[in-house]
XYZ file of C-alpha atoms in Angstrom:
781
model
C -51.905 38.052 -63.387
C -51.189 39.297 -66.925
C -50.884 42.904 -67.936
C -51.309 44.369 -71.431
C -51.696 47.701 -73.231
C -53.412 48.750 -76.470
C -51.170 51.764 -76.891
C -48.914 54.063 -74.911
C -51.790 55.804 -73.113
C -53.722 52.683 -72.133
C -54.486 52.329 -68.442
C -54.376 49.162 -66.402
C -57.081 48.782 -63.776
C -57.380 45.890 -61.363
C -61.002 45.356 -60.386
C -59.975 44.246 -56.952
C -63.170 43.568 -55.087
C -64.513 40.472 -56.780
C -61.856 39.242 -59.216
C -58.574 40.118 -60.847
C -59.390 41.538 -64.287
C -57.966 43.917 -66.902
C -59.740 47.155 -67.667
C -58.603 49.350 -70.555
C -60.080 52.851 -70.281
C -60.189 55.421 -73.018
C -57.082 57.241 -74.187
C -58.436 60.422 -72.623
C -57.665 59.102 -69.158
C -54.346 60.590 -68.115
C -51.818 60.128 -65.364
C -51.471 62.817 -62.745
C -48.699 65.165 -63.740
C -46.478 64.549 -60.745
C -45.889 60.834 -61.456
C -43.213 61.002 -64.101
C -43.476 64.363 -65.770
C -41.280 66.496 -63.506
C -37.556 66.250 -62.859
C -36.811 64.849 -59.429
C -35.086 67.949 -58.050
C -37.881 70.231 -59.207
C -40.426 67.963 -57.575
C -38.424 67.910 -54.368
C -38.119 71.699 -54.309
C -41.826 72.122 -54.912
C -42.582 69.577 -52.207
C -40.638 71.691 -49.737
C -42.404 74.897 -50.814
C -45.781 73.229 -50.487
C -45.193 71.494 -47.158
C -47.064 74.135 -45.184
C -49.956 74.020 -47.631
C -50.064 70.237 -47.440
C -50.196 70.419 -43.662
C -53.119 72.785 -43.940
C -54.837 70.461 -46.392
C -54.466 67.568 -43.961
C -56.261 69.679 -41.391
C -59.051 70.384 -43.857
C -59.310 66.676 -44.557
C -59.731 65.936 -40.888
C -62.355 68.657 -40.662
C -64.431 67.293 -43.511
C -64.009 63.649 -42.485
C -64.409 62.264 -45.995
C -62.258 59.171 -46.463
C -62.325 55.508 -47.159
C -64.078 54.646 -43.914
C -64.634 58.135 -42.733
C -62.380 60.880 -44.119
C -60.927 62.672 -47.121
C -61.373 61.320 -50.676
C -57.619 61.547 -51.163
C -56.295 57.994 -51.563
C -54.323 56.699 -48.557
C -51.611 55.356 -50.886
C -51.034 58.970 -51.964
C -49.881 59.774 -48.415
C -46.403 61.261 -48.227
C -44.040 58.900 -46.393
C -40.334 58.721 -45.599
C -40.420 55.261 -44.044
C -38.959 53.339 -46.987
C -36.071 55.564 -48.065
C -35.781 58.510 -45.624
C -36.820 60.781 -48.522
C -40.320 62.107 -49.118
C -42.394 60.155 -51.625
C -45.932 58.950 -51.976
C -46.551 55.449 -50.697
C -47.811 54.342 -54.118
C -44.601 55.618 -55.758
C -42.196 53.942 -53.332
C -40.313 50.995 -54.809
C -41.076 49.046 -51.655
C -44.067 47.345 -49.960
C -45.304 50.474 -48.173
C -48.767 51.111 -46.710
C -50.178 54.134 -44.929
C -53.073 54.545 -42.507
C -54.300 58.128 -42.296
C -55.854 60.015 -39.411
C -59.123 60.254 -41.334
C -59.317 56.476 -41.660
C -58.504 55.980 -37.986
C -61.260 58.359 -36.899
C -63.838 56.601 -39.055
C -62.878 53.183 -37.661
C -63.428 54.168 -34.000
C -60.647 51.779 -32.912
C -60.633 50.402 -29.395
C -57.119 48.983 -29.642
C -54.292 49.106 -32.145
C -55.173 46.037 -34.212
C -58.498 47.622 -35.231
C -56.786 50.025 -37.639
C -54.702 47.479 -39.581
C -57.310 45.128 -41.093
C -56.779 46.604 -44.573
C -52.958 46.515 -44.392
C -51.591 43.318 -45.989
C -48.895 41.330 -44.238
C -49.737 42.703 -40.778
C -51.297 40.718 -37.934
C -51.364 40.780 -34.132
C -50.821 38.458 -31.189
C -52.791 40.198 -28.474
C -54.199 38.995 -25.177
C -57.574 40.323 -24.174
C -56.327 40.901 -20.625
C -53.262 42.909 -21.733
C -53.737 46.236 -23.549
C -50.174 46.159 -24.932
C -49.770 45.719 -28.669
C -47.720 43.043 -30.462
C -47.271 43.668 -34.190
C -46.438 40.812 -36.557
C -45.224 41.721 -40.063
C -44.841 38.957 -42.625
C -44.779 36.311 -39.916
C -41.999 37.947 -37.901
C -42.422 39.403 -34.420
C -40.743 39.393 -31.014
C -37.429 40.816 -29.814
C -37.383 43.755 -32.245
C -37.777 41.874 -35.535
C -40.321 44.584 -36.352
C -38.954 48.039 -35.568
C -41.741 50.055 -33.931
C -41.163 53.795 -33.575
C -43.439 56.510 -32.189
C -42.478 60.023 -33.295
C -39.046 58.573 -34.035
C -38.600 56.870 -30.627
C -37.957 53.110 -30.617
C -40.378 50.950 -28.629
C -38.392 47.958 -27.326
C -40.354 46.809 -24.269
C -40.302 43.053 -23.664
C -41.496 40.753 -20.868
C -41.219 36.976 -21.144
C -44.190 34.985 -19.959
C -47.203 33.369 -21.564
C -47.300 36.134 -24.152
C -45.409 37.418 -27.168
C -41.809 38.509 -26.553
C -42.042 42.139 -27.523
C -44.823 44.685 -27.125
C -45.532 48.388 -26.722
C -48.196 50.645 -25.261
C -49.938 53.212 -27.482
C -53.585 54.228 -27.453
C -55.065 54.649 -30.961
C -56.703 57.965 -29.996
C -53.214 59.497 -29.845
C -52.284 58.475 -33.390
C -52.152 60.947 -36.265
C -50.991 58.460 -38.897
C -49.044 55.239 -39.492
C -46.536 54.133 -42.129
C -45.755 50.436 -42.589
C -42.822 49.009 -44.564
C -42.802 45.223 -44.861
C -39.545 43.278 -44.970
C -35.906 44.358 -44.560
C -36.154 46.725 -47.530
C -36.317 49.494 -44.890
C -32.971 48.470 -43.396
C -31.725 52.077 -43.515
C -34.530 53.013 -41.133
C -32.954 51.269 -38.167
C -31.279 48.198 -36.774
C -33.047 44.883 -36.396
C -35.947 45.408 -38.784
C -35.755 42.111 -40.673
C -39.554 41.908 -40.500
C -40.267 45.551 -41.279
C -40.894 48.989 -39.810
C -44.073 50.424 -38.297
C -43.755 54.170 -37.769
C -46.451 55.989 -35.779
C -46.999 59.735 -35.745
C -48.911 61.143 -32.789
C -51.388 63.955 -33.356
C -50.043 67.455 -33.913
C -51.352 70.964 -34.367
C -52.169 70.521 -38.057
C -54.600 67.752 -37.113
C -56.705 70.182 -35.082
C -56.153 73.821 -36.077
C -57.794 74.472 -39.437
C -56.659 76.763 -42.240
C -57.408 80.371 -41.308
C -57.597 79.556 -37.582
C -55.097 80.694 -34.986
C -56.344 78.230 -32.401
C -58.494 75.117 -32.403
C -59.868 72.452 -30.087
C -61.348 69.035 -30.868
C -63.448 67.260 -28.230
C -64.485 63.641 -28.737
C -66.663 61.288 -26.743
C -67.881 57.789 -27.524
C -69.605 54.834 -25.908
C -69.701 51.158 -26.841
C -71.315 47.927 -25.768
C -69.549 44.679 -24.763
C -68.897 45.988 -22.209
C -69.340 49.636 -21.208
C -66.648 51.004 -23.504
C -66.112 54.702 -22.949
C -63.736 57.245 -24.499
C -63.203 60.931 -23.903
C -60.480 63.054 -25.476
C -59.554 66.678 -26.011
C -56.821 68.032 -28.273
C -56.005 71.674 -28.811
C -53.387 73.891 -30.354
C -52.520 77.526 -30.844
C -50.240 79.276 -33.293
C -48.707 81.755 -30.885
C -46.790 83.368 -33.758
C -45.692 82.352 -37.261
C -42.646 80.758 -35.648
C -44.156 79.140 -32.528
C -46.869 76.458 -32.235
C -48.156 74.851 -29.042
C -50.236 71.688 -28.923
C -51.572 69.348 -26.248
C -54.152 66.692 -25.609
C -55.527 64.187 -23.144
C -57.300 60.841 -23.494
C -59.269 58.678 -21.084
C -60.535 55.241 -22.110
C -62.293 52.565 -20.069
C -64.035 49.255 -20.637
C -65.350 46.291 -18.693
C -64.875 42.583 -19.339
C -66.080 41.695 -22.834
C -67.794 38.540 -24.055
C -66.480 36.524 -26.989
C -68.625 35.370 -29.903
C -69.809 32.356 -27.903
C -71.135 34.602 -25.152
C -68.406 33.679 -22.653
C -67.109 36.523 -20.522
C -63.321 36.799 -20.852
C -61.992 37.651 -17.431
C -59.782 40.657 -16.782
C -60.383 42.231 -20.179
C -61.502 45.434 -18.520
C -59.008 48.282 -18.223
C -58.608 52.016 -17.665
C -56.238 54.130 -19.751
C -55.188 57.748 -19.243
C -52.820 59.441 -21.684
C -51.555 62.846 -22.689
C -49.385 64.482 -25.341
C -47.602 67.849 -25.403
C -45.691 69.464 -28.285
C -43.887 72.746 -28.810
C -42.642 73.713 -32.270
C -40.312 76.647 -32.908
C -38.781 77.917 -36.159
C -35.684 79.858 -35.121
C -34.497 80.636 -38.658
C -35.510 80.216 -42.266
C -35.755 76.499 -43.077
C -35.229 75.345 -39.478
C -37.871 73.671 -37.317
C -37.353 72.287 -33.815
C -40.085 70.191 -32.211
C -40.179 69.199 -28.537
C -42.607 66.367 -27.827
C -43.721 64.326 -24.865
C -46.209 61.469 -24.445
C -47.396 59.967 -21.154
C -49.638 56.911 -20.787
C -50.938 55.024 -17.745
C -52.623 51.627 -18.159
C -54.508 50.065 -15.240
C -55.482 46.439 -15.860
C -55.322 42.908 -14.489
C -53.563 40.161 -16.398
C -54.101 36.439 -15.869
C -57.095 34.144 -15.869
C -59.034 32.468 -13.122
C -59.148 28.676 -12.766
C -61.717 27.207 -15.132
C -62.084 24.472 -17.738
C -61.577 20.692 -17.725
C -59.086 19.076 -15.363
C -58.416 15.788 -17.118
C -54.808 14.989 -16.286
C -52.338 15.440 -13.463
C -50.392 17.870 -15.606
C -53.515 19.938 -16.204
C -54.368 19.928 -12.516
C -50.895 21.200 -11.640
C -51.140 23.786 -14.376
C -54.572 25.019 -13.366
C -53.478 25.302 -9.755
C -50.894 27.786 -11.012
C -53.452 30.170 -12.512
C -52.693 33.652 -11.233
C -53.929 37.232 -11.600
C -51.771 40.356 -11.326
C -53.050 43.897 -10.911
C -50.886 45.891 -13.307
C -49.958 49.551 -13.559
C -47.993 50.108 -16.787
C -46.649 53.591 -17.396
C -45.000 54.722 -20.609
C -43.069 57.975 -20.882
C -41.591 59.212 -24.149
C -39.730 62.427 -24.914
C -38.379 63.553 -28.292
C -36.506 66.526 -29.714
C -36.426 66.724 -33.508
C -34.543 69.344 -35.520
C -35.276 69.545 -39.238
C -33.778 71.783 -41.876
C -34.885 72.137 -45.496
C -34.904 75.029 -48.002
C -36.011 74.822 -51.646
C -32.777 76.341 -52.945
C -30.417 74.293 -50.766
C -29.541 71.055 -52.516
C -26.736 70.115 -50.123
C -28.656 69.993 -46.860
C -32.041 68.445 -46.125
C -31.621 66.891 -42.738
C -33.386 65.608 -39.679
C -31.976 64.843 -36.235
C -33.951 63.224 -33.424
C -32.923 62.553 -29.841
C -35.315 60.517 -27.719
C -35.860 58.758 -24.441
C -38.490 56.131 -23.746
C -39.390 54.380 -20.488
C -41.866 51.576 -19.895
C -42.417 50.745 -16.226
C -44.810 47.902 -15.499
C -45.508 47.343 -11.784
C -47.594 44.308 -10.840
C -48.974 42.853 -7.623
C -50.351 39.351 -7.379
C -54.007 39.459 -6.338
C -55.230 35.921 -6.921
C -53.943 32.355 -6.948
C -56.196 29.427 -7.779
C -56.447 26.461 -5.489
C -57.659 25.978 -1.939
C -54.551 24.465 -0.367
C -52.283 26.910 1.498
C -48.672 26.902 0.367
C -45.728 26.333 2.683
C -43.672 28.394 0.219
C -45.972 31.337 0.944
C -46.005 30.797 4.707
C -49.552 29.443 4.713
C -50.776 31.858 2.067
C -51.638 31.118 -1.534
C -49.139 31.007 -4.379
C -46.076 29.183 -5.594
C -42.496 29.736 -6.681
C -43.425 30.323 -10.339
C -45.460 33.474 -9.855
C -44.960 34.327 -6.206
C -47.533 34.659 -3.471
C -50.695 36.712 -3.224
C -49.579 40.214 -2.274
C -46.096 39.865 -3.828
C -44.879 42.605 -6.142
C -42.820 42.428 -9.300
C -41.776 45.032 -11.844
C -40.384 45.230 -15.360
C -38.512 48.382 -16.332
C -37.023 49.203 -19.727
C -35.239 52.470 -20.458
C -34.306 53.264 -24.037
C -32.357 56.313 -25.147
C -31.330 56.934 -28.726
C -30.713 59.249 -31.632
C -31.365 59.178 -35.362
C -29.618 61.617 -37.735
C -29.758 61.738 -41.529
C -29.224 64.169 -44.407
C -29.988 64.157 -48.139
C -27.770 65.819 -50.726
C -29.120 66.219 -54.276
C -27.068 66.651 -57.450
C -27.142 66.021 -61.206
C -24.674 64.064 -63.297
C -25.581 64.442 -66.954
C -29.154 63.237 -67.379
C -29.125 61.494 -64.004
C -30.843 63.096 -61.024
C -29.372 61.821 -57.782
C -30.240 61.953 -54.088
C -27.606 60.746 -51.628
C -28.997 60.079 -48.146
C -26.667 59.188 -45.314
C -26.879 59.051 -41.549
C -26.576 57.041 -38.366
C -28.709 55.842 -35.463
C -27.988 54.367 -32.056
C -30.057 53.218 -29.105
C -29.293 51.817 -25.681
C -31.630 49.482 -23.770
C -31.399 48.949 -20.020
C -33.591 46.224 -18.540
C -34.227 45.944 -14.814
C -36.518 43.202 -13.477
C -37.481 43.056 -9.814
C -39.200 39.998 -8.361
C -38.393 39.052 -4.765
C -40.158 35.705 -5.160
C -41.155 33.950 -8.346
C -39.666 33.341 -11.730
C -39.496 36.773 -13.405
C -35.842 37.524 -12.665
C -34.958 34.339 -14.542
C -37.316 34.620 -17.510
C -36.761 38.361 -18.092
C -33.146 38.945 -17.033
C -31.729 42.411 -16.542
C -28.906 43.718 -18.689
C -27.798 46.401 -21.094
C -27.553 46.447 -24.882
C -26.307 49.123 -27.288
C -27.189 48.864 -30.963
C -25.838 51.298 -33.538
C -25.561 51.664 -37.272
C -24.834 53.946 -40.172
C -25.998 53.938 -43.763
C -25.607 55.516 -47.173
C -28.282 55.356 -49.864
C -28.127 56.616 -53.457
C -31.372 57.145 -55.344
C -30.829 57.631 -59.090
C -33.524 58.782 -61.519
C -33.000 58.799 -65.275
C -35.528 60.608 -67.471
C -39.070 59.610 -66.495
C -38.740 55.851 -66.729
C -35.878 54.538 -64.578
C -35.197 54.608 -60.829
C -32.391 52.799 -59.017
C -32.050 52.755 -55.235
C -28.861 51.291 -53.790
C -27.845 51.316 -50.130
C -25.402 49.864 -47.662
C -25.911 49.722 -43.906
C -23.437 48.934 -41.151
C -24.763 47.562 -37.841
C -23.030 46.885 -34.567
C -24.235 45.737 -31.161
C -22.719 45.287 -27.697
C -24.509 43.350 -24.949
C -23.331 43.272 -21.345
C -24.394 41.816 -18.030
C -22.655 40.633 -14.874
C -21.983 37.254 -16.505
C -21.863 37.830 -20.259
C -20.280 40.319 -22.645
C -20.802 39.845 -26.379
C -21.230 41.787 -29.597
C -20.991 41.739 -33.363
C -21.275 43.762 -36.576
C -22.175 43.420 -40.249
C -22.700 45.279 -43.538
C -26.144 44.809 -45.160
C -26.760 45.808 -48.805
C -29.891 46.841 -50.686
C -30.529 47.309 -54.402
C -33.838 48.179 -56.086
C -34.544 48.847 -59.760
C -37.849 50.175 -61.076
C -39.001 51.165 -64.552
C -42.053 53.093 -65.778
C -42.639 52.012 -69.402
C -46.011 53.810 -69.535
C -47.456 56.391 -67.203
C -48.989 54.801 -64.130
C -47.337 51.372 -64.374
C -44.082 50.822 -62.446
C -42.731 47.300 -61.972
C -39.653 46.860 -59.803
C -37.371 44.224 -58.316
C -35.474 44.466 -55.059
C -32.938 42.635 -52.930
C -32.333 43.720 -49.347
C -30.647 42.305 -46.283
C -31.338 43.072 -42.639
C -29.466 42.320 -39.412
C -31.036 41.682 -36.002
C -28.841 41.518 -32.931
C -29.812 38.995 -30.226
C -31.844 40.519 -27.409
C -30.936 40.581 -23.734
C -33.403 37.808 -22.881
C -32.365 35.533 -25.746
C -28.713 35.798 -24.726
C -28.875 35.896 -20.932
C -31.879 33.842 -19.825
C -30.548 31.292 -17.304
C -31.705 29.265 -14.323
C -34.403 26.863 -13.293
C -38.036 27.167 -14.230
C -39.785 26.972 -10.876
C -41.952 23.971 -10.111
C -45.188 25.681 -9.176
C -45.359 23.853 -5.879
C -44.886 20.422 -7.413
C -41.739 18.285 -7.433
C -38.593 19.262 -9.330
C -37.894 17.125 -12.391
C -34.291 18.011 -13.228
C -31.116 19.382 -11.657
C -29.842 22.629 -13.156
C -26.390 24.224 -13.391
C -25.478 26.117 -10.232
C -26.982 23.539 -7.883
C -30.649 24.474 -8.358
C -33.504 22.265 -9.565
C -36.731 22.834 -11.453
C -39.207 21.555 -13.991
C -36.521 22.309 -16.576
C -33.493 24.574 -16.928
C -32.889 27.679 -19.054
C -29.377 27.925 -20.458
C -27.786 31.209 -21.565
C -26.164 31.423 -24.972
C -23.359 34.006 -25.202
C -22.437 32.531 -28.598
C -25.816 33.341 -30.136
C -25.348 34.748 -33.637
C -27.469 37.609 -35.023
C -30.205 36.885 -37.523
C -29.707 37.934 -41.147
C -32.742 38.388 -43.379
C -32.196 38.167 -47.142
C -35.294 39.375 -48.939
C -36.021 38.981 -52.650
C -38.994 40.974 -53.885
C -40.813 41.938 -57.080
C -43.594 44.471 -57.177
C -45.878 46.560 -59.369
C -47.185 50.027 -58.518
C -50.331 51.270 -60.295
C -51.631 54.836 -60.192
C -54.330 56.244 -62.494
C -56.735 59.180 -62.403
C -59.669 60.053 -64.627
C -60.395 56.473 -65.664
C -64.175 56.449 -66.196
C -64.894 59.953 -64.896
C -62.914 63.130 -64.338
C -62.738 62.629 -60.571
C -62.168 58.885 -60.147
C -58.860 57.234 -59.284
C -57.237 53.854 -58.840
C -54.222 52.959 -56.704
C -52.618 49.564 -56.324
C -49.475 47.899 -55.024
C -48.656 44.224 -55.679
C -45.714 42.319 -54.199
C -44.283 38.813 -54.225
C -41.484 38.107 -51.766
C -39.194 35.504 -50.245
C -37.366 36.306 -47.011
C -34.621 33.804 -46.169
C -33.531 34.273 -42.560
C -30.142 32.802 -41.739
C -29.406 31.922 -38.095
C -33.049 32.380 -37.119
C -33.263 32.434 -33.319
C -35.740 30.151 -31.573
C -36.196 28.544 -28.146
C -35.063 24.930 -28.527
C -35.610 22.076 -26.077
C -33.138 19.261 -25.502
C -34.009 15.677 -26.420
C -36.827 14.607 -24.053
C -35.882 12.171 -21.294
C -37.491 10.797 -18.136
C -37.340 13.097 -15.095
C -34.122 12.613 -13.133
C -35.140 13.743 -9.645
C -38.495 11.942 -9.445
C -40.231 8.977 -11.001
C -42.874 10.515 -13.245
C -44.424 9.176 -16.443
C -43.538 10.771 -19.748
C -40.510 12.320 -21.429
C -39.529 15.937 -20.925
C -36.776 18.320 -22.054
C -34.258 19.043 -19.322
C -32.821 22.154 -21.010
C -34.240 25.021 -23.024
C -31.970 27.480 -24.794
C -32.298 30.132 -27.485
C -30.346 28.739 -30.423
C -29.691 29.610 -34.036
C -31.791 27.633 -36.483
C -29.775 27.327 -39.680
C -32.459 28.693 -41.942
C -36.072 29.864 -41.955
C -37.978 30.868 -45.067
C -41.064 33.084 -45.324
C -42.610 33.693 -48.723
C -45.855 35.009 -50.084
C -47.794 37.508 -52.138
C -49.472 40.765 -51.062
C -51.611 43.372 -52.715
C -53.433 46.535 -51.728
C -55.860 48.308 -54.073
C -58.480 51.024 -53.977
C -60.813 52.392 -56.673
C -62.451 55.690 -55.678
C -65.241 57.134 -57.806
C -65.958 60.029 -55.445
C -69.496 59.033 -54.491
C -68.415 55.458 -53.800
C -65.241 53.455 -53.377
C -64.183 49.827 -53.188
C -60.875 48.139 -52.506
C -59.194 44.869 -51.709
C -56.091 44.044 -49.708
C -54.739 40.556 -49.312
C -51.789 38.472 -48.310
C -51.100 34.770 -48.717
C -47.921 33.482 -47.092
C -46.182 30.507 -45.556
C -43.153 30.175 -43.333
C -41.037 27.168 -42.385
C -38.002 26.105 -40.472
C -36.306 24.602 -43.532
C -34.130 22.400 -41.327
C -37.161 20.473 -40.062
C -39.744 21.459 -42.710
C -42.050 22.441 -39.833
C -44.094 25.627 -40.110
C -43.499 28.754 -38.033
C -46.138 29.346 -35.358
C -46.249 33.120 -35.989
C -47.535 32.917 -39.579
C -50.996 34.199 -40.546
C -51.460 32.193 -43.768
C -54.155 34.344 -45.367
C -55.861 37.655 -44.745
C -58.293 39.138 -47.281
C -60.013 42.450 -46.550
C -62.654 44.027 -48.783
C -63.555 47.653 -48.099
C -66.482 49.496 -49.693
C -68.399 52.671 -49.004
C -70.899 55.284 -50.155
C -70.770 59.074 -49.732
C -74.281 60.524 -49.576
C -75.981 63.862 -48.824
C -73.415 65.909 -50.709
C -70.745 63.592 -49.256
C -71.604 64.550 -45.691
C -72.792 61.025 -44.848
C -70.383 58.124 -45.314
C -71.569 54.522 -45.038
C -68.836 51.886 -45.142
C -68.353 48.166 -44.686
C -65.248 46.071 -44.168
C -65.052 42.299 -44.496
C -61.866 40.545 -43.370
C -61.354 36.825 -43.895
C -58.579 35.032 -41.999
C -57.246 31.504 -42.443
C -56.035 29.658 -39.366
C -52.446 28.463 -39.176
C -52.347 24.659 -39.059
C -48.715 24.082 -40.129
C -47.321 24.200 -36.593
C -44.717 22.657 -34.306
C -45.930 19.812 -32.102
C -48.016 20.819 -29.107
C -49.588 23.964 -30.580
C -53.327 24.519 -30.718
C -54.077 26.004 -34.185
C -55.662 29.394 -34.523
C -59.192 29.608 -35.882
C -60.287 30.590 -39.363
C -62.829 33.378 -39.120
C -64.686 36.194 -40.864
C -64.956 39.690 -39.380
C -67.571 42.043 -40.811
C -67.567 45.635 -39.550
C -69.955 48.462 -40.455
C -69.185 52.184 -40.127
C -71.104 55.454 -40.356
C -69.756 59.008 -40.353
C -72.129 61.990 -40.560
C -70.794 65.533 -40.759
C -73.874 67.223 -39.363
C -72.170 70.629 -39.589
C -68.648 71.727 -40.311
C -67.945 71.494 -36.564
C -70.021 68.497 -35.449
C -69.400 64.913 -36.569
C -71.325 61.802 -35.499
C -69.770 58.357 -35.862
C -71.218 54.899 -35.316
C -70.020 51.390 -35.976
C -70.756 47.711 -35.469
C -67.673 45.538 -34.990
C -67.869 41.770 -35.561
C -71.370 42.013 -37.000
C -71.614 38.225 -37.308
C -70.666 37.781 -33.622
C -67.975 35.247 -34.516
C -65.809 33.446 -32.003
C -62.162 33.664 -33.037
C -58.647 33.093 -31.742
C -56.264 34.985 -34.056
C -53.075 33.039 -33.312
C -51.850 29.559 -32.390
C -51.603 28.712 -28.686
C -48.382 27.026 -27.471
C -48.450 23.896 -25.345
C -46.961 23.833 -21.879
C -45.141 20.506 -22.002
C -44.557 17.182 -23.693
C -48.154 16.124 -23.036
C -49.361 19.179 -25.018
C -51.490 20.626 -22.234
C -52.385 24.115 -23.394
C -51.136 27.174 -21.552
C -54.532 27.908 -20.098
C -54.194 31.622 -19.429
C -53.290 32.219 -23.085
C -56.119 30.016 -24.317
C -58.699 31.778 -22.155
C -57.490 35.304 -22.845
C -56.859 35.034 -26.600
C -60.433 35.138 -28.043
C -61.455 38.498 -29.454
C -64.671 40.285 -28.501
C -68.020 39.382 -29.990
C -70.367 41.962 -31.494
C -69.707 45.556 -30.372
C -71.908 48.604 -31.004
C -70.233 52.021 -30.802
C -71.321 55.627 -31.242
C -69.374 58.840 -30.906
C -69.533 62.624 -31.209
C -66.762 65.029 -32.160
C -67.057 68.812 -31.738
C -64.617 71.395 -33.045
C -64.012 74.886 -31.672
C -61.659 77.380 -33.237
C -61.005 80.982 -34.054
C -58.665 83.475 -35.629
């Protein structure tokens, strides 16, 4: 795309919905004053003074529900974020690929699960199972084992269970969310260890999301119902300002649904679930500039995971596989507690700091309730089951405890004409994994152990005049991993440098280089033992005298992954283009992330089974190993033009990823996602009608044995009507075209490429869904 200017006050506008084009508005159109016109320190001081007012404005925005898809007309890229640099800045101003999803947008979308709120965020996709309400976030083709750092109110979410699912997930109901910041790529390496794919930072709802300006207390009650099948939601959130220095806030959520049908009309078993959740927060301000927040979140997910025996049975391998189909009644509980202490005063340039201490527990207890097949098993004493998944009635549990802290401070100073902000800090977290499975394979595939990951960083942000910004940083990471059999560790320094210029108001191109460091996980390092046979014969002997279908080998010599990301971007921000109240925001990025020592599960050269005569060639050993090099590259953009009475925007990513050693594509890539968003604000902007069209391309560049994902189009319609200042109706139609789709590639189960059936059957998304909701506000002084 080419950019030009007629003179110094020309404005560049990308007409993003239908084509990429240049628009040159009149010279009268001017940039908002805060873009480049104020010195950095003055802006930062004013930001601190206005923080309370901004919080109040966010409450007013939620009250009015006027956004792109259901909220305030303030552009989402104008959201204040600290995710990229630990310092406050608008997402559109950050010299990094940053996106924000606001509370107002979330409310208008009526999300049923986490992926529903990210359609318009480029570079982000999901590998979810319909029978598992946990969320797996993929950023720029990277997921699993902490490659994407997910934090909720500052607490790391590191839960992982190995099975026929993604290796890394977390539990968070979208009704609890007050906002999300996304940083793509290792440019956010100062935010925490391991984030070579990026950072996704969630904020749960707080008092300013409920209590309006002028109110001392407030309560929001929400209820909704949806089809496909019997989707129900009820929530209540309330807060009170007990005094100018004490706030109290709490809320509760209950969500339920039955089994849904996909776009072909097939009921997807075990997609029903029941979710109960709550949040509590206490905020105190003991002295001028100090704020201490105590927060707690509890969630309980009741669901069944696994699919019943169905489908063709064409080969012996398929018959054996289908006989292993199992269902587990699951009770997953997540507990999170945080204490955050912040200090900031407008006249204090030395100290602007934040310190968070957190604990997070995910406890997933499962009991086997079903095993396909009609032949009793000797392994189960005449009952039904096998040594892969245990017997009907057997229990297993997966427990992960994470404790950690994150501390940082910013010191601001001038040197001549340079305005400088030095941010420095450290973070550390400890994971303890405990897997309990008296019979079955879980103790092998998800081994217990302990890992401590820590790091420190220093970042210098330099601003010269109104046209130059340089961000340089260095991060030090270290990890230690211990179990009864293995003790390992490592460390590394990772640099970052970013340079941006603003030759004319509203246009900021930048270039960036950043490295990230991901320590091997407990499972990748320690997994060892035989994969159970499922009641059939053992193929291979394994170390330690056991035998199985194949053998997992530990790898104490596994090296950490290092991401080396090259990026160029352009930020665009203009107001008053064709009318006094219109605005355009845009962010464009092109990137290449070269990952050295990429970690992948590698099978040994296939051979004939040793312990039995059986046709075909199979790998005897599987081990997590370092692949010399993987490369992920692509382009992304996110734009929005808002004319007040209507708005339209486009977000897009096109990417590819390969193991450069074999020139084979990575299975976790979503090659293309294009989302067009448009809406109208009618009846004095009290009625918002919106539509969203997302187009996905299936990944066909895959390792052998994978079933490609589908290409598909999702069209969603939304309505928000503010009947009064206290009553809001919402309605939506998801998947209007009732399309069948599988969002990600399905791995094979062996050399004969038989598909892992439970993944295949549980991966399709729901067909058409109708939803309607009502929100009522109460409050008083």
